Each structure stands twice: as C-alpha cells, then as structure tokens.
C-alpha cells in the first residue's frame, strides 16, 4: 500500500458481525480481525467465536462488545461473582486458572518479542499462585451518595458505581470490614466520604480502615470509627485521609489518626514492617514472597555490593537486599513511605541502608553525576515504567546487573529495548502471577552488562 493511501476502516459503529478471536491484549481483551483490522472485545479469549457489536471505531482498531457467544475457546468456565462483567475489577473469571496462566505468559512473550525485539525463549514458565481467591490484602471501595449511600467498585473505565456486598478477591477480613461498614452507611450524612480503604496483614491478623474524605470536615468519622471498633475486634487503626482531587490516586497526602495505631504492623518472612495509610505495598502477600525471592536471586549478591533499590515503597525489597549486600540505597517519592522504610530498617536492626525521598528521575541522575558506583540496580516502577532519564542514568552508572520488576509487560519491554541499546542484555524474563482472575501480570527481568571486547 502506498504511503499516503489511507486504509479503509472495514467496520462501522453499531455494526454487528461474527468474529473469531485469535489474540489477547495487555488490557485483557480478546482480539478478532476483520480483513486484518483489529477489533478488541472485553471478556473474550483466543478460541472464542462470537457475535459482536462495534462500540468504538478508531483509525487503527475498533472496540466491540460481545452480544452472543457462538463457540467457546479452551478454558472457558462460569464466573463465580454476580457482578463480574459490571465491576471493573476482574477480567478473567470466565477462564480456568491453567488457561489464565497460559494467557499471561503469552502476554509477556508478545511484549518481549514484538515491543522489545527479544527472543520468546527468554521467558520462563510463569510462577502461578496457590491461592487464587481471597488473596488481596488491600481493598479500595468508592462510595456514591445518590439519595442513599452506596459502596462498591467503579465500572471499568468509568466513575459509575457498581454496588457490591463482598469481593471474591479480597481477604476475608476485608470482606468482614466491608459488610460492617455497609451496615452503617445509611447513618452517614453529606457526601464528604469518597472512599473506604481497608488493609489487612494476614501474618499479624491486624486490620486498618482509612476514611478518604474530600475535605477535613468529617465530624461523623468519630462515631463511624467507634461503630467499626465495636464490630471488628482486630481493627488496629482508623485513619482519615484527605484527598480534595476528584480524579487520580485514591489517597491524598494528608492523614490523621482517628483511633489506634498510626501504621499497620505486617510481617514478611522474618522481617517486620510498618505500613502507613498512604504507603504502597504489594497486594498479594503469598505471591510477593515469590516475587521478592526472584528479585533477590536475580540481584546475585555476595555481600560486597552497593545496590540501589529505585521505587522502593516502604523498603521491603531494600531490606531483603541489604542482608546480602554491603550497602543499599532506597529511592521513593512518597515521604510517608520513606518514613516507614526508615522505621522498618530500625525495627529489623538493618543499618546498611539509606533512604532518599524524591523522584527517581531526579535522584538517579544526581547520583550518576556524582559518579556513585553501584554493582546492582533494582527498579520496580509503576505501570507507566521508567522515565527516559532513569534509564539514561542507569546506563551512565553502569552496574553489572539491572533487575527490573514490572507490573506492565508493555512498558517493561519498551524500557528493556532502550537498555539493550545502552549496553545491557536480558538474561531471562520471569513472570509471576500476583493477580489471579485479572489480566495483570508481574515480571522480574535480569539485565546484564555486555562485556566490551578488548
Ligand atoms: C510498584 S510500587 C513498588 C514498591 C516496592 N518496591 C514494593 O515492592 O512494595 C512503585 C513505588 O514507586 C513509587 N513511585 C512512583 N513513581 C515514582 C517516582 N517517579 N519516583 C519515585 N517513586 C515513585 C510509588 O509510590 C510506589 O511506592
């Protein structure tokens, strides 16, 4: 086709057509093709054939909804949750777990080959989860105040509330807190309460409740807190978090303790951790142990190395690395998380760590400019991956190994390709399933510095 010749889009809005699904995307949608033109349809998988209505048409792809399933692809099962398909939380409940793992492995392979340009056989067998339900240690539930107060999840890609009674992915103690909170909702006045966030430590069995409000004025919080405490004996902490922003992250930067402890006490392996309301922690504690073991093995430490743990959160990976390294620097931009990290180092009597508050894309270039020597850099960025400045600074610092922990195969593969252009090569790619029933997949990659020929 000539360069300037526009390709005709072969589907129309609201058109109904039959499609065979052959692919699966990074956002959990099946892919069918019309004359080679991709149509993405949620809740379909490769092997399905179905009748589809086109809902959105773009230059290079269209998106449709499944109207009628005509043939079932391998691994299809009945979803267990009554709001599956309405609430935006799960994308793969209609697929058995074996097939979920195959699809996720393929997602990683597709990204590594198509975006990264690396061979597929770098990708190792995925580490599946033993517990595929009730694994989440954190639940974030939005509220709606339309006449009556309701709690649930937002419908995928919207701010429309889908009320729920419980969630099959949440730990039992979080569902218990949700049930108790629901029974109180009719007593709440006004619409200041935007979200309820519940956290649990399965190890210590303690729980935390966070009332996320639009502004500070929430006098009812005291009475609501008293009610929760009476009904849920293992509740250890109740915090009000203020987030005036209508969109974006659920939690704001300002919190006050309404009752109990400032942080949630948690444990992993033989380490103890304090987790404050605002801090990030991995949501699947059992699989986190496997993920961190992989990251640690990839780091290949002997006790002599200086290591950087970028995007360190409350310092979980940092402290594990520190026990096998000479010195570890953690970098994280949430000050409360760094406070937790410092407290956690002290609590576990680990002295060979230093934590820096700041954006990795600003701190790492400064470290590179100071010619700080480091043998290993671990990065665990959010879904958007590393900023180009971070990749550039890593290449300048020239560690022997870069361990990349990622929750998004597409940005991972993009960043690996850039690192490969800077003298690094991927040794292996290890997917870990941290999020059964969803399309999300975590991956650990070991990148090694290519030795220059003399
Ligand atoms: C995927 S989490 C990983 C946290 C930690 N490694 C763990 O396993 O719990 C990413 C962390 O990076 C932090 N973060 C996101 N963007 C950042 C940035 N530009 N600079 C520094 N930290 C950032 C987040 O607050 C979060 O704690």
JSON list of N, CA, C and O in Angstrom, two decimals, residues 134 136 139 141 151 164-184 196 198-200 205-209 224 227-236:
[
{"chain": "A", "resi": 134, "resn": "UNK", "atom": "N", "xyz": [-9.60, -14.62, 47.35]},
{"chain": "A", "resi": 134, "resn": "UNK", "atom": "CA", "xyz": [-9.40, -14.00, 48.69]},
{"chain": "A", "resi": 134, "resn": "UNK", "atom": "C", "xyz": [-7.93, -13.73, 49.00]},
{"chain": "A", "resi": 134, "resn": "UNK", "atom": "O", "xyz": [-7.50, -13.89, 50.14]},
{"chain": "A", "resi": 136, "resn": "UNK", "atom": "N", "xyz": [-6.26, -10.74, 48.22]},
{"chain": "A", "resi": 136, "resn": "UNK", "atom": "CA", "xyz": [-5.87, -9.32, 48.31]},
{"chain": "A", "resi": 136, "resn": "UNK", "atom": "C", "xyz": [-5.84, -8.82, 49.75]},
{"chain": "A", "resi": 136, "resn": "UNK", "atom": "O", "xyz": [-6.78, -9.05, 50.52]},
{"chain": "A", "resi": 139, "resn": "UNK", "atom": "N", "xyz": [-8.26, -3.34, 50.03]},
{"chain": "A", "resi": 139, "resn": "UNK", "atom": "CA", "xyz": [-9.45, -3.07, 49.22]},
{"chain": "A", "resi": 139, "resn": "UNK", "atom": "C", "xyz": [-9.73, -1.59, 49.23]},
{"chain": "A", "resi": 139, "resn": "UNK", "atom": "O", "xyz": [-9.67, -0.94, 50.28]},
{"chain": "A", "resi": 141, "resn": "UNK", "atom": "N", "xyz": [-12.65, 0.97, 48.18]},
{"chain": "A", "resi": 141, "resn": "UNK", "atom": "CA", "xyz": [-14.06, 0.94, 47.77]},
{"chain": "A", "resi": 141, "resn": "UNK", "atom": "C", "xyz": [-14.61, 2.36, 47.66]},
{"chain": "A", "resi": 141, "resn": "UNK", "atom": "O", "xyz": [-14.72, 3.06, 48.68]},
{"chain": "A", "resi": 151, "resn": "UNK", "atom": "N", "xyz": [-21.81, 1.59, 48.44]},
{"chain": "A", "resi": 151, "resn": "UNK", "atom": "CA", "xyz": [-20.38, 1.30, 48.35]},
{"chain": "A", "resi": 151, "resn": "UNK", "atom": "C", "xyz": [-20.17, 0.18, 47.34]},
{"chain": "A", "resi": 151, "resn": "UNK", "atom": "O", "xyz": [-21.03, -0.70, 47.20]},
{"chain": "A", "resi": 164, "resn": "UNK", "atom": "N", "xyz": [-21.54, -3.46, 45.69]},
{"chain": "A", "resi": 164, "resn": "UNK", "atom": "CA", "xyz": [-21.19, -4.86, 45.95]},
{"chain": "A", "resi": 164, "resn": "UNK", "atom": "C", "xyz": [-21.40, -5.20, 47.43]},
{"chain": "A", "resi": 164, "resn": "UNK", "atom": "O", "xyz": [-21.40, -4.31, 48.29]},
{"chain": "A", "resi": 165, "resn": "UNK", "atom": "N", "xyz": [-21.57, -6.49, 47.69]},
{"chain": "A", "resi": 165, "resn": "UNK", "atom": "CA", "xyz": [-21.71, -6.93, 49.08]},
{"chain": "A", "resi": 165, "resn": "UNK", "atom": "C", "xyz": [-20.39, -7.51, 49.58]},
{"chain": "A", "resi": 165, "resn": "UNK", "atom": "O", "xyz": [-20.05, -7.40, 50.75]},
{"chain": "A", "resi": 166, "resn": "UNK", "atom": "N", "xyz": [-19.69, -8.20, 48.68]},
{"chain": "A", "resi": 166, "resn": "UNK", "atom": "CA", "xyz": [-18.35, -8.67, 49.04]},
{"chain": "A", "resi": 166, "resn": "UNK", "atom": "C", "xyz": [-17.56, -8.85, 47.75]},
{"chain": "A", "resi": 166, "resn": "UNK", "atom": "O", "xyz": [-18.11, -8.73, 46.66]},
{"chain": "A", "resi": 167, "resn": "UNK", "atom": "N", "xyz": [-16.26, -9.12, 47.90]},
{"chain": "A", "resi": 167, "resn": "UNK", "atom": "CA", "xyz": [-15.43, -9.29, 46.70]},
{"chain": "A", "resi": 167, "resn": "UNK", "atom": "C", "xyz": [-14.66, -10.60, 46.85]},
{"chain": "A", "resi": 167, "resn": "UNK", "atom": "O", "xyz": [-14.02, -10.82, 47.88]},
{"chain": "A", "resi": 168, "resn": "UNK", "atom": "N", "xyz": [-14.71, -11.42, 45.81]},
{"chain": "A", "resi": 168, "resn": "UNK", "atom": "CA", "xyz": [-14.07, -12.74, 45.86]},
{"chain": "A", "resi": 168, "resn": "UNK", "atom": "C", "xyz": [-12.55, -12.67, 45.89]},
{"chain": "A", "resi": 168, "resn": "UNK", "atom": "O", "xyz": [-11.89, -13.65, 46.16]},
{"chain": "A", "resi": 169, "resn": "UNK", "atom": "N", "xyz": [-12.00, -11.52, 45.54]},
{"chain": "A", "resi": 169, "resn": "UNK", "atom": "CA", "xyz": [-10.53, -11.39, 45.56]},
{"chain": "A", "resi": 169, "resn": "UNK", "atom": "C", "xyz": [-10.01, -10.92, 46.90]},
{"chain": "A", "resi": 169, "resn": "UNK", "atom": "O", "xyz": [-8.84, -11.07, 47.21]},
{"chain": "A", "resi": 170, "resn": "UNK", "atom": "N", "xyz": [-10.89, -10.31, 47.70]},
{"chain": "A", "resi": 170, "resn": "UNK", "atom": "CA", "xyz": [-10.43, -9.71, 48.95]},
{"chain": "A", "resi": 170, "resn": "UNK", "atom": "C", "xyz": [-10.29, -10.76, 50.06]},
{"chain": "A", "resi": 170, "resn": "UNK", "atom": "O", "xyz": [-11.06, -11.71, 50.13]},
{"chain": "A", "resi": 171, "resn": "UNK", "atom": "N", "xyz": [-9.31, -10.49, 50.91]},
{"chain": "A", "resi": 171, "resn": "UNK", "atom": "CA", "xyz": [-9.12, -11.30, 52.12]},
{"chain": "A", "resi": 171, "resn": "UNK", "atom": "C", "xyz": [-10.43, -11.27, 52.94]},
{"chain": "A", "resi": 171, "resn": "UNK", "atom": "O", "xyz": [-11.13, -10.26, 52.96]},
{"chain": "A", "resi": 172, "resn": "UNK", "atom": "N", "xyz": [-10.72, -12.37, 53.62]},
{"chain": "A", "resi": 172, "resn": "UNK", "atom": "CA", "xyz": [-11.97, -12.49, 54.38]},
{"chain": "A", "resi": 172, "resn": "UNK", "atom": "C", "xyz": [-12.14, -11.34, 55.37]},
{"chain": "A", "resi": 172, "resn": "UNK", "atom": "O", "xyz": [-13.26, -10.85, 55.59]},
{"chain": "A", "resi": 173, "resn": "UNK", "atom": "N", "xyz": [-11.04, -10.89, 55.97]},
{"chain": "A", "resi": 173, "resn": "UNK", "atom": "CA", "xyz": [-11.16, -9.81, 56.97]},
{"chain": "A", "resi": 173, "resn": "UNK", "atom": "C", "xyz": [-11.55, -8.49, 56.31]},
{"chain": "A", "resi": 173, "resn": "UNK", "atom": "O", "xyz": [-12.18, -7.64, 56.94]},
{"chain": "A", "resi": 174, "resn": "UNK", "atom": "N", "xyz": [-11.17, -8.31, 55.06]},
{"chain": "A", "resi": 174, "resn": "UNK", "atom": "CA", "xyz": [-11.57, -7.08, 54.36]},
{"chain": "A", "resi": 174, "resn": "UNK", "atom": "C", "xyz": [-13.06, -7.16, 54.02]},
{"chain": "A", "resi": 174, "resn": "UNK", "atom": "O", "xyz": [-13.79, -6.19, 54.17]},
{"chain": "A", "resi": 175, "resn": "UNK", "atom": "N", "xyz": [-13.51, -8.34, 53.63]},
{"chain": "A", "resi": 175, "resn": "UNK", "atom": "CA", "xyz": [-14.94, -8.50, 53.36]},
{"chain": "A", "resi": 175, "resn": "UNK", "atom": "C", "xyz": [-15.77, -8.30, 54.63]},
{"chain": "A", "resi": 175, "resn": "UNK", "atom": "O", "xyz": [-16.88, -7.76, 54.59]},
{"chain": "A", "resi": 176, "resn": "UNK", "atom": "N", "xyz": [-15.21, -8.72, 55.77]},
{"chain": "A", "resi": 176, "resn": "UNK", "atom": "CA", "xyz": [-15.92, -8.52, 57.04]},
{"chain": "A", "resi": 176, "resn": "UNK", "atom": "C", "xyz": [-16.05, -7.00, 57.32]},
{"chain": "A", "resi": 176, "resn": "UNK", "atom": "O", "xyz": [-17.13, -6.52, 57.68]},
{"chain": "A", "resi": 177, "resn": "UNK", "atom": "N", "xyz": [-14.94, -6.27, 57.12]},
{"chain": "A", "resi": 177, "resn": "UNK", "atom": "CA", "xyz": [-14.98, -4.81, 57.34]},
{"chain": "A", "resi": 177, "resn": "UNK", "atom": "C", "xyz": [-15.97, -4.15, 56.39]},
{"chain": "A", "resi": 177, "resn": "UNK", "atom": "O", "xyz": [-16.71, -3.24, 56.77]},
{"chain": "A", "resi": 178, "resn": "UNK", "atom": "N", "xyz": [-15.99, -4.64, 55.14]},
{"chain": "A", "resi": 178, "resn": "UNK", "atom": "CA", "xyz": [-16.91, -4.08, 54.14]},
{"chain": "A", "resi": 178, "resn": "UNK", "atom": "C", "xyz": [-18.36, -4.27, 54.57]},
{"chain": "A", "resi": 178, "resn": "UNK", "atom": "O", "xyz": [-19.18, -3.36, 54.49]},
{"chain": "A", "resi": 179, "resn": "UNK", "atom": "N", "xyz": [-18.65, -5.46, 55.07]},
{"chain": "A", "resi": 179, "resn": "UNK", "atom": "CA", "xyz": [-20.02, -5.77, 55.48]},
{"chain": "A", "resi": 179, "resn": "UNK", "atom": "C", "xyz": [-20.44, -4.88, 56.66]},
{"chain": "A", "resi": 179, "resn": "UNK", "atom": "O", "xyz": [-21.55, -4.31, 56.66]},
{"chain": "A", "resi": 180, "resn": "UNK", "atom": "N", "xyz": [-19.54, -4.73, 57.63]},
{"chain": "A", "resi": 180, "resn": "UNK", "atom": "CA", "xyz": [-19.86, -3.90, 58.79]},
{"chain": "A", "resi": 180, "resn": "UNK", "atom": "C", "xyz": [-20.05, -2.44, 58.35]},
{"chain": "A", "resi": 180, "resn": "UNK", "atom": "O", "xyz": [-21.00, -1.78, 58.76]},
{"chain": "A", "resi": 181, "resn": "UNK", "atom": "N", "xyz": [-19.16, -1.96, 57.48]},
{"chain": "A", "resi": 181, "resn": "UNK", "atom": "CA", "xyz": [-19.25, -0.57, 57.01]},
{"chain": "A", "resi": 181, "resn": "UNK", "atom": "C", "xyz": [-20.56, -0.36, 56.24]},
{"chain": "A", "resi": 181, "resn": "UNK", "atom": "O", "xyz": [-21.23, 0.67, 56.42]},
{"chain": "A", "resi": 182, "resn": "UNK", "atom": "N", "xyz": [-20.94, -1.33, 55.43]},
{"chain": "A", "resi": 182, "resn": "UNK", "atom": "CA", "xyz": [-22.19, -1.21, 54.64]},
{"chain": "A", "resi": 182, "resn": "UNK", "atom": "C", "xyz": [-23.39, -1.03, 55.55]},
{"chain": "A", "resi": 182, "resn": "UNK", "atom": "O", "xyz": [-24.30, -0.27, 55.28]},
{"chain": "A", "resi": 183, "resn": "UNK", "atom": "N", "xyz": [-23.36, -1.78, 56.67]},
{"chain": "A", "resi": 183, "resn": "UNK", "atom": "CA", "xyz": [-24.50, -1.72, 57.58]},
{"chain": "A", "resi": 183, "resn": "UNK", "atom": "C", "xyz": [-24.61, -0.34, 58.26]},
{"chain": "A", "resi": 183, "resn": "UNK", "atom": "O", "xyz": [-25.61, -0.04, 58.88]},
{"chain": "A", "resi": 184, "resn": "UNK", "atom": "N", "xyz": [-23.56, 0.48, 58.15]},
{"chain": "A", "resi": 184, "resn": "UNK", "atom": "CA", "xyz": [-23.57, 1.79, 58.81]},
{"chain": "A", "resi": 184, "resn": "UNK", "atom": "C", "xyz": [-23.90, 2.92, 57.83]},
{"chain": "A", "resi": 184, "resn": "UNK", "atom": "O", "xyz": [-24.24, 4.02, 58.25]},
{"chain": "A", "resi": 196, "resn": "UNK", "atom": "N", "xyz": [-13.63, 4.15, 51.08]},
{"chain": "A", "resi": 196, "resn": "UNK", "atom": "CA", "xyz": [-13.16, 3.43, 52.27]},
{"chain": "A", "resi": 196, "resn": "UNK", "atom": "C", "xyz": [-12.03, 2.53, 51.79]},
{"chain": "A", "resi": 196, "resn": "UNK", "atom": "O", "xyz": [-12.18, 1.81, 50.80]},
{"chain": "A", "resi": 198, "resn": "UNK", "atom": "N", "xyz": [-9.50, -0.48, 53.11]},
{"chain": "A", "resi": 198, "resn": "UNK", "atom": "CA", "xyz": [-9.22, -1.42, 54.20]},
{"chain": "A", "resi": 198, "resn": "UNK", "atom": "C", "xyz": [-7.94, -2.18, 53.88]},
{"chain": "A", "resi": 198, "resn": "UNK", "atom": "O", "xyz": [-7.73, -2.63, 52.74]},
{"chain": "A", "resi": 199, "resn": "UNK", "atom": "N", "xyz": [-7.08, -2.32, 54.90]},
{"chain": "A", "resi": 199, "resn": "UNK", "atom": "CA", "xyz": [-5.85, -3.08, 54.72]},
{"chain": "A", "resi": 199, "resn": "UNK", "atom": "C", "xyz": [-5.81, -4.16, 55.78]},
{"chain": "A", "resi": 199, "resn": "UNK", "atom": "O", "xyz": [-6.27, -3.94, 56.90]},
{"chain": "A", "resi": 200, "resn": "UNK", "atom": "N", "xyz": [-5.21, -5.30, 55.44]},
{"chain": "A", "resi": 200, "resn": "UNK", "atom": "CA", "xyz": [-5.06, -6.37, 56.42]},
{"chain": "A", "resi": 200, "resn": "UNK", "atom": "C", "xyz": [-3.64, -6.94, 56.33]},
{"chain": "A", "resi": 200, "resn": "UNK", "atom": "O", "xyz": [-3.06, -6.99, 55.24]},
{"chain": "A", "resi": 205, "resn": "UNK", "atom": "N", "xyz": [-2.68, -10.57, 61.50]},
{"chain": "A", "resi": 205, "resn": "UNK", "atom": "CA", "xyz": [-4.14, -10.59, 61.55]},
{"chain": "A", "resi": 205, "resn": "UNK", "atom": "C", "xyz": [-4.73, -9.26, 61.97]},
{"chain": "A", "resi": 205, "resn": "UNK", "atom": "O", "xyz": [-5.89, -9.18, 62.39]},
{"chain": "A", "resi": 206, "resn": "UNK", "atom": "N", "xyz": [-3.92, -8.18, 61.90]},
{"chain": "A", "resi": 206, "resn": "UNK", "atom": "CA", "xyz": [-4.44, -6.86, 62.24]},
{"chain": "A", "resi": 206, "resn": "UNK", "atom": "C", "xyz": [-5.00, -6.18, 60.99]},
{"chain": "A", "resi": 206, "resn": "UNK", "atom": "O", "xyz": [-4.55, -6.47, 59.88]},
{"chain": "A", "resi": 207, "resn": "UNK", "atom": "N", "xyz": [-5.95, -5.26, 61.20]},
{"chain": "A", "resi": 207, "resn": "UNK", "atom": "CA", "xyz": [-6.53, -4.55, 60.06]},
{"chain": "A", "resi": 207, "resn": "UNK", "atom": "C", "xyz": [-6.49, -3.04, 60.29]},
{"chain": "A", "resi": 207, "resn": "UNK", "atom": "O", "xyz": [-6.39, -2.57, 61.43]},
{"chain": "A", "resi": 208, "resn": "UNK", "atom": "N", "xyz": [-6.59, -2.31, 59.18]},
{"chain": "A", "resi": 208, "resn": "UNK", "atom": "CA", "xyz": [-6.61, -0.83, 59.21]},
{"chain": "A", "resi": 208, "resn": "UNK", "atom": "C", "xyz": [-7.77, -0.36, 58.36]},
{"chain": "A", "resi": 208, "resn": "UNK", "atom": "O", "xyz": [-8.02, -0.93, 57.29]},
{"chain": "A", "resi": 209, "resn": "UNK", "atom": "N", "xyz": [-8.49, 0.67, 58.83]},
{"chain": "A", "resi": 209, "resn": "UNK", "atom": "CA", "xyz": [-9.54, 1.28, 58.00]},
{"chain": "A", "resi": 209, "resn": "UNK", "atom": "C", "xyz": [-9.16, 2.73, 57.72]},
{"chain": "A", "resi": 209, "resn": "UNK", "atom": "O", "xyz": [-8.72, 3.43, 58.64]},
{"chain": "A", "resi": 224, "resn": "UNK", "atom": "N", "xyz": [-18.51, 6.79, 63.44]},
{"chain": "A", "resi": 224, "resn": "UNK", "atom": "CA", "xyz": [-18.36, 5.69, 62.49]},
{"chain": "A", "resi": 224, "resn": "UNK", "atom": "C", "xyz": [-17.20, 4.79, 62.97]},
{"chain": "A", "resi": 224, "resn": "UNK", "atom": "O", "xyz": [-17.29, 3.55, 62.97]},
{"chain": "A", "resi": 227, "resn": "UNK", "atom": "N", "xyz": [-18.21, 2.63, 65.89]},
{"chain": "A", "resi": 227, "resn": "UNK", "atom": "CA", "xyz": [-19.04, 1.52, 65.41]},
{"chain": "A", "resi": 227, "resn": "UNK", "atom": "C", "xyz": [-18.17, 0.39, 64.84]},
{"chain": "A", "resi": 227, "resn": "UNK", "atom": "O", "xyz": [-18.33, -0.78, 65.19]},
{"chain": "A", "resi": 228, "resn": "UNK", "atom": "N", "xyz": [-17.20, 0.77, 63.99]},
{"chain": "A", "resi": 228, "resn": "UNK", "atom": "CA", "xyz": [-16.32, -0.25, 63.39]},
{"chain": "A", "resi": 228, "resn": "UNK", "atom": "C", "xyz": [-15.53, -0.99, 64.48]},
{"chain": "A", "resi": 228, "resn": "UNK", "atom": "O", "xyz": [-15.39, -2.22, 64.46]},
{"chain": "A", "resi": 229, "resn": "UNK", "atom": "N", "xyz": [-15.01, -0.22, 65.45]},
{"chain": "A", "resi": 229, "resn": "UNK", "atom": "CA", "xyz": [-14.19, -0.83, 66.52]},
{"chain": "A", "resi": 229, "resn": "UNK", "atom": "C", "xyz": [-15.00, -1.83, 67.32]},
{"chain": "A", "resi": 229, "resn": "UNK", "atom": "O", "xyz": [-14.52, -2.90, 67.70]},
{"chain": "A", "resi": 230, "resn": "UNK", "atom": "N", "xyz": [-16.25, -1.50, 67.58]},
{"chain": "A", "resi": 230, "resn": "UNK", "atom": "CA", "xyz": [-17.11, -2.40, 68.38]},
{"chain": "A", "resi": 230, "resn": "UNK", "atom": "C", "xyz": [-17.40, -3.70, 67.63]},
{"chain": "A", "resi": 230, "resn": "UNK", "atom": "O", "xyz": [-17.47, -4.76, 68.21]},
{"chain": "A", "resi": 231, "resn": "UNK", "atom": "N", "xyz": [-17.54, -3.56, 66.30]},
{"chain": "A", "resi": 231, "resn": "UNK", "atom": "CA", "xyz": [-17.94, -4.73, 65.50]},
{"chain": "A", "resi": 231, "resn": "UNK", "atom": "C", "xyz": [-16.75, -5.58, 65.03]},
{"chain": "A", "resi": 231, "resn": "UNK", "atom": "O", "xyz": [-16.92, -6.75, 64.73]},
{"chain": "A", "resi": 232, "resn": "UNK", "atom": "N", "xyz": [-15.57, -4.95, 64.93]},
{"chain": "A", "resi": 232, "resn": "UNK", "atom": "CA", "xyz": [-14.41, -5.66, 64.35]},
{"chain": "A", "resi": 232, "resn": "UNK", "atom": "C", "xyz": [-13.25, -5.61, 65.36]},
{"chain": "A", "resi": 232, "resn": "UNK", "atom": "O", "xyz": [-12.46, -4.66, 65.36]},
{"chain": "A", "resi": 233, "resn": "UNK", "atom": "N", "xyz": [-13.13, -6.61, 66.21]},
{"chain": "A", "resi": 233, "resn": "UNK", "atom": "CA", "xyz": [-12.15, -6.54, 67.31]},
{"chain": "A", "resi": 233, "resn": "UNK", "atom": "C", "xyz": [-10.69, -6.45, 66.86]},
{"chain": "A", "resi": 233, "resn": "UNK", "atom": "O", "xyz": [-9.88, -5.85, 67.55]},
{"chain": "A", "resi": 234, "resn": "UNK", "atom": "N", "xyz": [-10.34, -7.03, 65.70]},
{"chain": "A", "resi": 234, "resn": "UNK", "atom": "CA", "xyz": [-8.91, -6.98, 65.33]},
{"chain": "A", "resi": 234, "resn": "UNK", "atom": "C", "xyz": [-8.53, -5.72, 64.55]},
{"chain": "A", "resi": 234, "resn": "UNK", "atom": "O", "xyz": [-7.42, -5.60, 64.04]},
{"chain": "A", "resi": 235, "resn": "UNK", "atom": "N", "xyz": [-9.45, -4.76, 64.49]},
{"chain": "A", "resi": 235, "resn": "UNK", "atom": "CA", "xyz": [-9.12, -3.47, 63.88]},
{"chain": "A", "resi": 235, "resn": "UNK", "atom": "C", "xyz": [-8.08, -2.77, 64.76]},
{"chain": "A", "resi": 235, "resn": "UNK", "atom": "O", "xyz": [-8.29, -2.60, 65.95]},
{"chain": "A", "resi": 236, "resn": "UNK", "atom": "N", "xyz": [-6.94, -2.41, 64.17]},
{"chain": "A", "resi": 236, "resn": "UNK", "atom": "CA", "xyz": [-5.86, -1.83, 64.97]},
{"chain": "A", "resi": 236, "resn": "UNK", "atom": "C", "xyz": [-5.71, -0.34, 64.75]},
{"chain": "A", "resi": 236, "resn": "UNK", "atom": "O", "xyz": [-5.09, 0.35, 65.55]}
]
